[in-house]
C-alpha atoms as a PDB file:
ATOM      1  CA  MET A   1      21.815  11.374   7.818  1.00  0.00           C
ATOM      2  CA  ASP A   2      24.454  12.124   5.686  1.00  0.00           C
ATOM      3  CA  GLY A   3      23.538  15.470   3.781  1.00  0.00           C
ATOM      4  CA  ALA A   4      26.089  14.913   0.994  1.00  0.00           C
ATOM      5  CA  ALA A   5      24.816  11.369   0.310  1.00  0.00           C
ATOM      6  CA  LEU A   6      21.305  12.588   0.234  1.00  0.00           C
ATOM      7  CA  LYS A   7      22.166  15.289  -2.139  1.00  0.00           C
ATOM      8  CA  GLU A   8      23.614  12.655  -4.542  1.00  0.00           C
ATOM      9  CA  ALA A   9      20.358  10.435  -4.244  1.00  0.00           C
ATOM     10  CA  GLU A  10      18.331  13.479  -5.169  1.00  0.00           C
ATOM     11  CA  GLN A  11      20.402  14.238  -8.240  1.00  0.00           C
ATOM     12  CA  ILE A  12      20.582  10.635  -9.487  1.00  0.00           C
ATOM     13  CA  TYR A  13      16.901   9.698  -9.047  1.00  0.00           C
ATOM     14  CA  PRO A  14      15.668  11.969 -12.103  1.00  0.00           C
ATOM     15  CA  ARG A  15      18.529  10.296 -14.254  1.00  0.00           C
ATOM     16  CA  LEU A  16      17.668   6.841 -13.506  1.00  0.00           C
ATOM     17  CA  PHE A  17      13.970   7.525 -13.364  1.00  0.00           C
ATOM     18  CA  PRO A  18      13.227  10.110 -16.214  1.00  0.00           C
ATOM     19  CA  SER A  19       9.393  10.463 -15.307  1.00  0.00           C
ATOM     20  CA  GLY A  20       9.969  10.460 -11.696  1.00  0.00           C
ATOM     21  CA  TYR A  21       7.603  13.077  -9.971  1.00  0.00           C
ATOM     22  CA  SER A  22       8.632  13.296  -6.437  1.00  0.00           C
ATOM     23  CA  LEU A  23      11.324  11.540  -4.199  1.00  0.00           C
ATOM     24  CA  LEU A  24      10.763  11.853  -0.307  1.00  0.00           C
ATOM     25  CA  VAL A  25      12.881  10.581   2.537  1.00  0.00           C
ATOM     26  CA  ILE A  26      11.550  10.255   6.075  1.00  0.00           C
ATOM     27  CA  ARG A  27      13.961   9.242   8.873  1.00  0.00           C
ATOM     28  CA  HIS A  28      13.008   9.042  12.719  1.00  0.00           C
ATOM     29  CA  GLY A  29       9.838  10.842  11.488  1.00  0.00           C
ATOM     30  CA  TYR A  30      11.586  13.681   9.809  1.00  0.00           C
ATOM     31  CA  LEU A  31      11.036  14.709   6.165  1.00  0.00           C
ATOM     32  CA  VAL A  32      14.990  14.868   5.866  1.00  0.00           C
ATOM     33  CA  SER A  33      14.743  15.196   1.593  1.00  0.00           C
ATOM     34  CA  GLU A  34      11.812  16.388  -0.604  1.00  0.00           C
ATOM     35  CA  SER A  35      12.385  16.724  -4.224  1.00  0.00           C
ATOM     36  CA  TYR A  36       9.899  17.352  -7.140  1.00  0.00           C
ATOM     37  CA  PHE A  37      10.218  17.239 -10.893  1.00  0.00           C
ATOM     38  CA  HIS A  38       8.420  18.006 -14.152  1.00  0.00           C
ATOM     39  CA  GLY A  39       6.473  20.941 -12.466  1.00  0.00           C
ATOM     40  CA  GLN A  40       5.334  18.831  -9.727  1.00  0.00           C
ATOM     41  CA  THR A  41       4.913  20.385  -6.256  1.00  0.00           C
ATOM     42  CA  ALA A  42       4.059  19.068  -2.523  1.00  0.00           C
ATOM     43  CA  LYS A  43       0.425  19.986  -3.338  1.00  0.00           C
ATOM     44  CA  THR A  44       0.204  17.994  -6.611  1.00  0.00           C
ATOM     45  CA  PRO A  45      -1.998  15.024  -6.451  1.00  0.00           C
ATOM     46  CA  ASN A  46      -1.684  11.825  -8.551  1.00  0.00           C
ATOM     47  CA  HIS A  47      -3.163   8.678  -9.235  1.00  0.00           C
ATOM     48  CA  VAL A  48      -1.444   6.148  -6.916  1.00  0.00           C
ATOM     49  CA  TYR A  49      -2.938   2.995  -8.865  1.00  0.00           C
ATOM     50  CA  SER A  50      -2.183  -0.040  -6.843  1.00  0.00           C
ATOM     51  CA  ILE A  51      -0.938   1.603  -3.696  1.00  0.00           C
ATOM     52  CA  THR A  52      -5.141   1.753  -3.359  1.00  0.00           C
ATOM     53  CA  LYS A  53      -4.876  -1.876  -2.473  1.00  0.00           C
ATOM     54  CA  THR A  54      -2.646  -1.210   0.603  1.00  0.00           C
ATOM     55  CA  PHE A  55      -5.016   1.641   1.796  1.00  0.00           C
ATOM     56  CA  VAL A  56      -8.049  -0.635   1.488  1.00  0.00           C
ATOM     57  CA  ALA A  57      -6.273  -3.474   3.639  1.00  0.00           C
ATOM     58  CA  THR A  58      -5.306  -0.762   5.987  1.00  0.00           C
ATOM     59  CA  LEU A  59      -9.044   0.141   6.088  1.00  0.00           C
ATOM     60  CA  LEU A  60      -9.850  -3.406   7.008  1.00  0.00           C
ATOM     61  CA  GLY A  61      -7.349  -3.267   9.659  1.00  0.00           C
ATOM     62  CA  VAL A  62      -9.651  -0.220  10.920  1.00  0.00           C
ATOM     63  CA  ALA A  63     -12.679  -2.206  10.509  1.00  0.00           C
ATOM     64  CA  LEU A  64     -11.052  -5.045  12.872  1.00  0.00           C
ATOM     65  CA  GLN A  65     -10.058  -2.363  15.453  1.00  0.00           C
ATOM     66  CA  GLN A  66     -13.743  -0.866  15.239  1.00  0.00           C
ATOM     67  CA  GLY A  67     -15.324  -4.348  15.632  1.00  0.00           C
ATOM     68  CA  TRP A  68     -16.846  -4.059  12.349  1.00  0.00           C
ATOM     69  CA  ILE A  69     -15.033  -7.123  11.180  1.00  0.00           C
ATOM     70  CA  HIS A  70     -14.278 -10.253  13.563  1.00  0.00           C
ATOM     71  CA  ASP A  71     -11.224 -11.653  11.850  1.00  0.00           C
ATOM     72  CA  VAL A  72      -9.668 -12.112   8.269  1.00  0.00           C
ATOM     73  CA  HIS A  73     -10.920 -15.839   8.312  1.00  0.00           C
ATOM     74  CA  GLN A  74     -14.572 -14.573   7.604  1.00  0.00           C
ATOM     75  CA  ARG A  75     -16.278 -15.833   4.451  1.00  0.00           C
ATOM     76  CA  VAL A  76     -16.870 -13.196   1.874  1.00  0.00           C
ATOM     77  CA  ALA A  77     -20.171 -14.824   1.151  1.00  0.00           C
ATOM     78  CA  ASP A  78     -21.247 -14.171   4.712  1.00  0.00           C
ATOM     79  CA  LEU A  79     -20.309 -10.620   4.629  1.00  0.00           C
ATOM     80  CA  LEU A  80     -21.947 -10.150   1.303  1.00  0.00           C
ATOM     81  CA  PRO A  81     -25.301 -12.170   1.673  1.00  0.00           C
ATOM     82  CA  GLU A  82     -27.431 -10.648  -1.077  1.00  0.00           C
ATOM     83  CA  TYR A  83     -24.938 -11.736  -3.499  1.00  0.00           C
ATOM     84  CA  SER A  84     -25.173 -14.978  -5.639  1.00  0.00           C
ATOM     85  CA  VAL A  85     -21.877 -16.815  -5.156  1.00  0.00           C
ATOM     86  CA  HIS A  86     -20.618 -19.798  -7.069  1.00  0.00           C
ATOM     87  CA  PRO A  87     -20.376 -22.951  -4.993  1.00  0.00           C
ATOM     88  CA  GLU A  88     -16.664 -23.325  -5.480  1.00  0.00           C
ATOM     89  CA  LEU A  89     -16.324 -19.572  -4.008  1.00  0.00           C
ATOM     90  CA  ALA A  90     -18.288 -20.286  -0.941  1.00  0.00           C
ATOM     91  CA  ALA A  91     -15.068 -20.929   1.286  1.00  0.00           C
ATOM     92  CA  LEU A  92     -13.500 -17.678  -0.187  1.00  0.00           C
ATOM     93  CA  THR A  93     -12.283 -15.815   3.090  1.00  0.00           C
ATOM     94  CA  LEU A  94     -11.154 -12.048   3.526  1.00  0.00           C
ATOM     95  CA  GLU A  95      -7.456 -13.342   3.932  1.00  0.00           C
ATOM     96  CA  ASP A  96      -7.714 -15.263   0.463  1.00  0.00           C
ATOM     97  CA  VAL A  97      -8.433 -11.815  -0.924  1.00  0.00           C
ATOM     98  CA  LEU A  98      -5.779  -9.913   0.938  1.00  0.00           C
ATOM     99  CA  THR A  99      -2.912 -12.313  -0.300  1.00  0.00           C
ATOM    100  CA  HIS A 100      -4.357 -12.635  -4.038  1.00  0.00           C
ATOM    101  CA  ARG A 101      -5.212 -16.247  -3.633  1.00  0.00           C
ATOM    102  CA  SER A 102      -9.220 -15.857  -4.396  1.00  0.00           C
ATOM    103  CA  GLY A 103      -8.382 -18.673  -7.383  1.00  0.00           C
ATOM    104  CA  VAL A 104     -10.457 -16.302  -9.916  1.00  0.00           C
ATOM    105  CA  ARG A 105      -8.832 -15.329 -12.801  1.00  0.00           C
ATOM    106  CA  ASN A 106      -7.444 -11.656 -13.172  1.00  0.00           C
ATOM    107  CA  HIS A 107      -9.942 -10.485 -15.981  1.00  0.00           C
ATOM    108  CA  ARG A 108     -11.254  -6.919 -16.371  1.00  0.00           C
ATOM    109  CA  SER A 109     -14.636  -8.428 -17.232  1.00  0.00           C
ATOM    110  CA  LEU A 110     -14.983  -9.200 -13.191  1.00  0.00           C
ATOM    111  CA  ALA A 111     -14.746  -5.667 -12.297  1.00  0.00           C
ATOM    112  CA  ASP A 112     -18.174  -6.040 -11.290  1.00  0.00           C
ATOM    113  CA  VAL A 113     -18.618  -7.624  -7.717  1.00  0.00           C
ATOM    114  CA  ASP A 114     -21.737  -9.583  -8.749  1.00  0.00           C
ATOM    115  CA  LEU A 115     -19.997 -11.377 -11.866  1.00  0.00           C
ATOM    116  CA  PHE A 116     -16.947 -11.840  -9.829  1.00  0.00           C
ATOM    117  CA  LEU A 117     -18.551 -13.795  -7.085  1.00  0.00           C
ATOM    118  CA  LYS A 118     -20.431 -15.778  -9.862  1.00  0.00           C
ATOM    119  CA  GLU A 119     -17.370 -16.848 -11.882  1.00  0.00           C
ATOM    120  CA  GLU A 120     -16.069 -20.332 -11.446  1.00  0.00           C
ATOM    121  CA  PRO A 121     -12.580 -20.061  -9.818  1.00  0.00           C
ATOM    122  CA  LYS A 122      -9.395 -21.615 -11.632  1.00  0.00           C
ATOM    123  CA  ALA A 123      -8.160 -23.049  -8.407  1.00  0.00           C
ATOM    124  CA  PRO A 124      -9.886 -23.422  -4.766  1.00  0.00           C
ATOM    125  CA  PRO A 125      -9.749 -20.317  -2.886  1.00  0.00           C
ATOM    126  CA  GLY A 126      -6.604 -19.890  -0.628  1.00  0.00           C
ATOM    127  CA  THR A 127      -4.355 -22.130  -2.731  1.00  0.00           C
ATOM    128  CA  VAL A 128      -2.708 -20.333  -5.649  1.00  0.00           C
ATOM    129  CA  TYR A 129      -1.322 -16.812  -5.827  1.00  0.00           C
ATOM    130  CA  GLU A 130      -2.583 -14.671  -9.046  1.00  0.00           C
ATOM    131  CA  TYR A 131      -2.251 -11.049  -8.668  1.00  0.00           C
ATOM    132  CA  SER A 132      -5.932  -9.593  -9.091  1.00  0.00           C
ATOM    133  CA  ASN A 133      -7.090  -6.083 -10.008  1.00  0.00           C
ATOM    134  CA  PHE A 134     -10.653  -7.059  -9.345  1.00  0.00           C
ATOM    135  CA  ALA A 135     -10.732  -9.301  -6.227  1.00  0.00           C
ATOM    136  CA  PRO A 136      -9.956  -6.240  -3.592  1.00  0.00           C
ATOM    137  CA  HIS A 137     -13.213  -4.708  -4.913  1.00  0.00           C
ATOM    138  CA  LEU A 138     -14.859  -7.257  -2.743  1.00  0.00           C
ATOM    139  CA  LEU A 139     -13.340  -5.597   0.334  1.00  0.00           C
ATOM    140  CA  THR A 140     -14.768  -2.100  -0.561  1.00  0.00           C
ATOM    141  CA  ALA A 141     -17.908  -3.654  -1.179  1.00  0.00           C
ATOM    142  CA  ILE A 142     -18.113  -5.187   2.041  1.00  0.00           C
ATOM    143  CA  LEU A 143     -17.107  -2.215   4.086  1.00  0.00           C
ATOM    144  CA  ASP A 144     -19.655  -0.079   1.987  1.00  0.00           C
ATOM    145  CA  ARG A 145     -22.365  -2.509   2.802  1.00  0.00           C
ATOM    146  CA  GLN A 146     -21.540  -2.141   6.480  1.00  0.00           C
ATOM    147  CA  GLY A 147     -21.734   1.618   6.183  1.00  0.00           C
ATOM    148  CA  LYS A 148     -25.253   1.290   4.333  1.00  0.00           C
ATOM    149  CA  GLN A 149     -26.467  -1.109   7.246  1.00  0.00           C
ATOM    150  CA  GLY A 150     -25.619   1.391  10.115  1.00  0.00           C
ATOM    151  CA  THR A 151     -22.593  -0.979  11.333  1.00  0.00           C
ATOM    152  CA  THR A 152     -20.079   1.848  11.021  1.00  0.00           C
ATOM    153  CA  GLY A 153     -21.983   4.392  12.975  1.00  0.00           C
ATOM    154  CA  ALA A 154     -22.305   7.976  11.188  1.00  0.00           C
ATOM    155  CA  ALA A 155     -20.064   6.783   8.377  1.00  0.00           C
ATOM    156  CA  SER A 156     -22.759   5.627   5.678  1.00  0.00           C
ATOM    157  CA  ASP A 157     -20.302   4.504   3.189  1.00  0.00           C
ATOM    158  CA  VAL A 158     -16.622   3.876   2.027  1.00  0.00           C
ATOM    159  CA  PRO A 159     -15.566   7.142   1.526  1.00  0.00           C
ATOM    160  CA  ALA A 160     -17.092   8.435   4.736  1.00  0.00           C
ATOM    161  CA  LEU A 161     -15.653   5.667   7.096  1.00  0.00           C
ATOM    162  CA  ALA A 162     -12.353   6.062   5.522  1.00  0.00           C
ATOM    163  CA  GLN A 163     -12.258   9.827   5.947  1.00  0.00           C
ATOM    164  CA  GLU A 164     -13.444   9.526   9.632  1.00  0.00           C
ATOM    165  CA  HIS A 165     -11.095   6.659  10.764  1.00  0.00           C
ATOM    166  CA  LEU A 166      -8.308   6.936   8.194  1.00  0.00           C
ATOM    167  CA  PHE A 167      -7.788   9.841   5.878  1.00  0.00           C
ATOM    168  CA  GLY A 168      -9.076  12.422   8.353  1.00  0.00           C
ATOM    169  CA  PRO A 169      -6.780  11.423  11.190  1.00  0.00           C
ATOM    170  CA  LEU A 170      -3.924  11.078   9.092  1.00  0.00           C
ATOM    171  CA  GLY A 171      -4.548  14.391   7.293  1.00  0.00           C
ATOM    172  CA  ILE A 172      -4.708  12.764   3.998  1.00  0.00           C
ATOM    173  CA  ASN A 173      -6.485  14.802   1.220  1.00  0.00           C
ATOM    174  CA  VAL A 174      -8.166  12.485  -1.408  1.00  0.00           C
ATOM    175  CA  THR A 175      -8.843  14.311  -4.569  1.00  0.00           C
ATOM    176  CA  GLU A 176     -10.708  11.302  -6.306  1.00  0.00           C
ATOM    177  CA  TRP A 177     -11.316   7.820  -5.748  1.00  0.00           C
ATOM    178  CA  ARG A 178     -12.619   6.135  -8.726  1.00  0.00           C
ATOM    179  CA  LYS A 179     -15.797   4.084  -8.461  1.00  0.00           C
ATOM    180  CA  GLY A 180     -16.966   0.785  -9.855  1.00  0.00           C
ATOM    181  CA  PRO A 181     -20.022  -0.501 -11.550  1.00  0.00           C
ATOM    182  CA  HIS A 182     -22.298  -0.091  -8.511  1.00  0.00           C
ATOM    183  CA  GLY A 183     -21.012   3.187  -7.561  1.00  0.00           C
ATOM    184  CA  VAL A 184     -18.492   1.526  -4.716  1.00  0.00           C
ATOM    185  CA  PRO A 185     -14.919   2.910  -4.820  1.00  0.00           C
ATOM    186  CA  GLU A 186     -12.609   0.379  -6.204  1.00  0.00           C
ATOM    187  CA  GLY A 187     -10.668  -1.817  -3.875  1.00  0.00           C
ATOM    188  CA  ALA A 188      -7.663  -2.071  -6.258  1.00  0.00           C
ATOM    189  CA  ASN A 189      -7.205   1.296  -8.121  1.00  0.00           C
ATOM    190  CA  GLY A 190      -8.273   4.976  -8.407  1.00  0.00           C
ATOM    191  CA  LEU A 191      -7.212   6.896  -5.373  1.00  0.00           C
ATOM    192  CA  HIS A 192      -5.529  10.251  -6.166  1.00  0.00           C
ATOM    193  CA  MET A 193      -3.484  12.043  -3.497  1.00  0.00           C
ATOM    194  CA  THR A 194      -0.003  13.740  -2.913  1.00  0.00           C
ATOM    195  CA  ALA A 195       3.327  11.963  -2.461  1.00  0.00           C
ATOM    196  CA  ARG A 196       3.120  13.380   1.415  1.00  0.00           C
ATOM    197  CA  ASP A 197      -0.157  11.790   1.923  1.00  0.00           C
ATOM    198  CA  LEU A 198       1.492   8.383   0.611  1.00  0.00           C
ATOM    199  CA  ALA A 199       4.271   9.135   3.258  1.00  0.00           C
ATOM    200  CA  ARG A 200       1.400   9.371   5.915  1.00  0.00           C
ATOM    201  CA  LEU A 201       0.362   5.845   5.020  1.00  0.00           C
ATOM    202  CA  GLY A 202       4.023   4.716   5.215  1.00  0.00           C
ATOM    203  CA  TYR A 203       4.631   6.176   8.706  1.00  0.00           C
ATOM    204  CA  LEU A 204       1.166   4.748   9.992  1.00  0.00           C
ATOM    205  CA  LEU A 205       2.419   1.362   9.191  1.00  0.00           C
ATOM    206  CA  GLN A 206       6.020   2.092  10.283  1.00  0.00           C
ATOM    207  CA  ARG A 207       4.579   3.200  13.886  1.00  0.00           C
ATOM    208  CA  GLY A 208       2.346  -0.122  13.803  1.00  0.00           C
ATOM    209  CA  GLY A 209      -0.872   1.670  13.234  1.00  0.00           C
ATOM    210  CA  HIS A 210      -0.406   4.184  15.868  1.00  0.00           C
ATOM    211  CA  TRP A 211      -1.009   7.976  14.922  1.00  0.00           C
ATOM    212  CA  GLU A 212      -0.473  10.690  17.198  1.00  0.00           C
ATOM    213  CA  ASP A 213      -2.491   9.620  20.421  1.00  0.00           C
ATOM    214  CA  LYS A 214      -4.928   7.229  18.787  1.00  0.00           C
ATOM    215  CA  GLN A 215      -4.275   3.502  17.945  1.00  0.00           C
ATOM    216  CA  LEU A 216      -6.073   3.497  14.317  1.00  0.00           C
ATOM    217  CA  LEU A 217      -5.046  -0.340  13.867  1.00  0.00           C
ATOM    218  CA  PRO A 218      -5.329  -3.411  16.099  1.00  0.00           C
ATOM    219  CA  PRO A 219      -1.970  -4.136  17.870  1.00  0.00           C
ATOM    220  CA  GLY A 220      -0.127  -6.671  15.676  1.00  0.00           C
ATOM    221  CA  TRP A 221      -2.151  -5.841  12.502  1.00  0.00           C
ATOM    222  CA  VAL A 222       0.817  -4.170  10.823  1.00  0.00           C
ATOM    223  CA  GLN A 223       3.060  -7.230  11.562  1.00  0.00           C
ATOM    224  CA  ALA A 224       0.595  -9.470  10.384  1.00  0.00           C
ATOM    225  CA  ALA A 225      -0.165  -7.434   7.052  1.00  0.00           C
ATOM    226  CA  THR A 226       3.720  -7.119   6.355  1.00  0.00           C
ATOM    227  CA  GLU A 227       4.360 -10.880   6.794  1.00  0.00           C
ATOM    228  CA  HIS A 228       5.785 -12.811   4.182  1.00  0.00           C
ATOM    229  CA  ARG A 229       2.732 -15.057   3.339  1.00  0.00           C
ATOM    230  CA  VAL A 230       3.063 -15.773  -0.380  1.00  0.00           C
ATOM    231  CA  PRO A 231       6.092 -16.211  -2.550  1.00  0.00           C
ATOM    232  CA  VAL A 232       6.031 -14.059  -5.577  1.00  0.00           C
ATOM    233  CA  ASP A 233       9.555 -14.416  -7.199  1.00  0.00           C
ATOM    234  CA  ARG A 234      13.132 -14.482  -5.693  1.00  0.00           C
ATOM    235  CA  GLN A 235      13.051 -10.857  -4.709  1.00  0.00           C
ATOM    236  CA  LYS A 236       9.765 -10.202  -3.166  1.00  0.00           C
ATOM    237  CA  GLY A 237       6.732 -11.987  -1.755  1.00  0.00           C
ATOM    238  CA  TYR A 238       3.110 -10.725  -0.507  1.00  0.00           C
ATOM    239  CA  GLY A 239       1.540  -9.918   2.840  1.00  0.00           C
ATOM    240  CA  TYR A 240      -1.906  -8.327   2.987  1.00  0.00           C
ATOM    241  CA  LEU A 241      -2.030  -6.271  -0.259  1.00  0.00           C
ATOM    242  CA  THR A 242       1.329  -5.443   0.586  1.00  0.00           C
ATOM    243  CA  TRP A 243       4.886  -6.293  -0.963  1.00  0.00           C
ATOM    244  CA  VAL A 244       7.197  -7.947   1.292  1.00  0.00           C
ATOM    245  CA  ARG A 245      11.163  -8.005   0.576  1.00  0.00           C
ATOM    246  CA  ARG A 246      12.096 -11.905   0.715  1.00  0.00           C
ATOM    247  CA  ARG A 247      15.868 -11.026   1.325  1.00  0.00           C
ATOM    248  CA  SER A 248      17.263  -8.468   3.733  1.00  0.00           C
ATOM    249  CA  ASP A 249      20.208  -6.035   2.914  1.00  0.00           C
ATOM    250  CA  VAL A 250      23.254  -5.646   5.056  1.00  0.00           C
ATOM    251  CA  VAL A 251      23.762  -1.676   5.639  1.00  0.00           C
ATOM    252  CA  ARG A 252      26.847  -0.590   7.321  1.00  0.00           C
ATOM    253  CA  ILE A 253      26.266   1.879  10.297  1.00  0.00           C
ATOM    254  CA  ALA A 254      28.241   3.272  12.873  1.00  0.00           C
ATOM    255  CA  GLN A 255      27.185   0.396  15.333  1.00  0.00           C
ATOM    256  CA  GLY A 256      27.993  -2.192  12.767  1.00  0.00           C
ATOM    257  CA  ASP A 257      26.396  -4.070  10.123  1.00  0.00           C
ATOM    258  CA  GLN A 258      22.470  -4.199  10.387  1.00  0.00           C
ATOM    259  CA  ASP A 259      20.410  -6.583   8.597  1.00  0.00           C
ATOM    260  CA  VAL A 260      17.457  -4.569   7.064  1.00  0.00           C
ATOM    261  CA  HIS A 261      14.233  -5.871   5.716  1.00  0.00           C
ATOM    262  CA  GLY A 262      11.528  -3.791   4.044  1.00  0.00           C
ATOM    263  CA  TYR A 263       8.067  -4.153   2.859  1.00  0.00           C
ATOM    264  CA  PHE A 264       6.264  -1.565   0.504  1.00  0.00           C
ATOM    265  CA  ALA A 265       3.363  -0.755  -1.422  1.00  0.00           C
ATOM    266  CA  TYR A 266       3.543  -0.242  -5.317  1.00  0.00           C
ATOM    267  CA  GLY A 267       1.430   1.398  -7.849  1.00  0.00           C
ATOM    268  CA  HIS A 268       1.696   1.413 -11.587  1.00  0.00           C
ATOM    269  CA  ARG A 269       4.138   3.782 -13.262  1.00  0.00           C
ATOM    270  CA  GLY A 270       6.237   4.011 -10.277  1.00  0.00           C
ATOM    271  CA  GLN A 271       4.564   4.835  -7.299  1.00  0.00           C
ATOM    272  CA  PHE A 272       6.232   3.519  -4.200  1.00  0.00           C
ATOM    273  CA  VAL A 273       6.017   3.531  -0.699  1.00  0.00           C
ATOM    274  CA  GLY A 274       9.034   1.536   0.950  1.00  0.00           C
ATOM    275  CA  VAL A 275       9.319   0.999   4.762  1.00  0.00           C
ATOM    276  CA  TYR A 276      12.418  -0.153   6.341  1.00  0.00           C
ATOM    277  CA  PRO A 277      11.941  -0.788  10.006  1.00  0.00           C
ATOM    278  CA  GLU A 278      15.180  -1.460  11.259  1.00  0.00           C
ATOM    279  CA  LEU A 279      16.473   1.909   9.807  1.00  0.00           C
ATOM    280  CA  ASP A 280      13.442   3.831  10.844  1.00  0.00           C
ATOM    281  CA  LEU A 281      13.447   5.037   7.034  1.00  0.00           C
ATOM    282  CA  LEU A 282      10.590   5.507   4.961  1.00  0.00           C
ATOM    283  CA  VAL A 283      10.978   6.213   1.005  1.00  0.00           C
ATOM    284  CA  VAL A 284       8.332   7.619  -1.121  1.00  0.00           C
ATOM    285  CA  THR A 285       8.268   8.132  -5.074  1.00  0.00           C
ATOM    286  CA  THR A 286       5.738   9.103  -7.532  1.00  0.00           C
ATOM    287  CA  ALA A 287       5.785   8.940 -11.271  1.00  0.00           C
ATOM    288  CA  ASP A 288       4.155   8.637 -14.635  1.00  0.00           C
ATOM    289  CA  ALA A 289       6.445   6.029 -16.348  1.00  0.00           C
ATOM    290  CA  THR A 290       4.568   5.782 -19.702  1.00  0.00           C
ATOM    291  CA  ASP A 291       7.669   5.248 -21.884  1.00  0.00           C
ATOM    292  CA  PRO A 292       8.913   1.678 -21.704  1.00  0.00           C
ATOM    293  CA  THR A 293      11.963   2.645 -23.748  1.00  0.00           C
ATOM    294  CA  ARG A 294      13.087   5.155 -21.304  1.00  0.00           C
ATOM    295  CA  ASP A 295      11.761   4.076 -18.193  1.00  0.00           C
ATOM    296  CA  THR A 296      12.626   0.329 -17.692  1.00  0.00           C
ATOM    297  CA  PHE A 297      13.504   1.280 -13.997  1.00  0.00           C
ATOM    298  CA  PHE A 298      10.203   1.731 -12.986  1.00  0.00           C
ATOM    299  CA  VAL A 299       9.515  -1.664 -11.153  1.00  0.00           C
ATOM    300  CA  PRO A 300       9.438  -2.292  -7.576  1.00  0.00           C
ATOM    301  CA  ASP A 301      12.827  -4.276  -7.357  1.00  0.00           C
ATOM    302  CA  LEU A 302      14.650  -1.586  -9.427  1.00  0.00           C
ATOM    303  CA  LEU A 303      13.141   1.075  -7.257  1.00  0.00           C
ATOM    304  CA  HIS A 304      14.243  -0.773  -4.028  1.00  0.00           C
ATOM    305  CA  ASP A 305      17.500  -0.992  -5.700  1.00  0.00           C
ATOM    306  CA  PHE A 306      17.970   2.529  -5.938  1.00  0.00           C
ATOM    307  CA  VAL A 307      17.023   3.052  -2.252  1.00  0.00           C
ATOM    308  CA  ARG A 308      19.530   0.544  -1.198  1.00  0.00           C
ATOM    309  CA  ARG A 309      22.265   1.721  -3.432  1.00  0.00           C
ATOM    310  CA  PHE A 310      21.787   5.303  -2.689  1.00  0.00           C
ATOM    311  CA  VAL A 311      19.465   6.248   0.014  1.00  0.00           C
ATOM    312  CA  PHE A 312      20.723   3.466   2.652  1.00  0.00           C
ATOM    313  CA  GLN A 313      24.202   5.074   1.871  1.00  0.00           C
ATOM    314  CA  ALA A 314      22.965   8.429   3.631  1.00  0.00           C
ATOM    315  CA  VAL A 315      21.921   6.432   6.860  1.00  0.00           C
ATOM    316  CA  THR A 316      23.901   7.158   9.936  1.00  0.00           C
ATOM    317  CA  HIS A 317      23.283   6.598  13.551  1.00  0.00           C
ATOM    318  CA  SER A 318      22.423  10.286  14.048  1.00  0.00           C
ATOM    319  CA  HIS A 319      19.189  11.595  15.274  1.00  0.00           C
ATOM    320  CA  ASN A 320      19.691  15.162  13.962  1.00  0.00           C
ATOM    321  CA  ALA A 321      17.010  17.711  12.749  1.00  0.00           C
ATOM    322  CA  PRO A 322      16.097  17.552   9.256  1.00  0.00           C
ATOM    323  CA  VAL A 323      18.936  18.157   6.815  1.00  0.00           C
ATOM    324  CA  GLU A 324      18.874  21.698   5.180  1.00  0.00           C
ATOM    325  CA  LYS A 325      18.262  21.518   1.356  1.00  0.00           C
END
């Protein structure tokens, strides 16, 4: 990494993003840059908002690895048999939920899983993309049910199985996970953790689900989860509760021009975990962008643009130890 270019990125970030809390850059597994603002530190937890969705998708990958789930084509109705399901939602699959193609409107009145499954869909499941802050609750409900049924061994509910099979192995300290109407943690929002904890999620994905000496996710899961499955706009598409860049960026490094693709988890108000496999690069931001007149940059496309313009410039072919701050 180019230390001077990294310094420039650290200085520019708070000017572009006035409500930014943190900026972390990880290259080749090294934390090469770590900056905090507004009194935040490496130990300060924050609400990660919709990055909760990416964690829940990763938990579903854990469920596949452990054999609790057979595949993403299983029907939600079969996995939640005690619920009444609208006839037009009978065919709804896990993959439909993972790709925001449930067909059900995105409305807060449907935060209750029972009401969600009784709702008449606007479109047949699996056919139309519509971002949902409520369909992912189905996934935590399914995992929680399996815990209570004894499927997951000693883990008796979602927090326990997440701690045993994901948060614990990664060293993530979850300080809060908001619960829904039935006392089950939400699948779309509600997790609180530090920026370093977010980096651990990114690093797990960057390593294909391998952490230290354990394979936490099935081989091929990360590739499947970060595949461009649903177009959203000209800049980005969607995988399994994970955003995917639709266009590559060309980065000039010592070996020549390199096409760089990326995928990312994004949460409201500027939470961002960007993974760039070709560069072995991971960028994390946390923020509280509440003033729309000052924080117009806090959208994922513009966060990526910051990474492209300033962090990519610090990338070289070097495998050096972490840059001194």
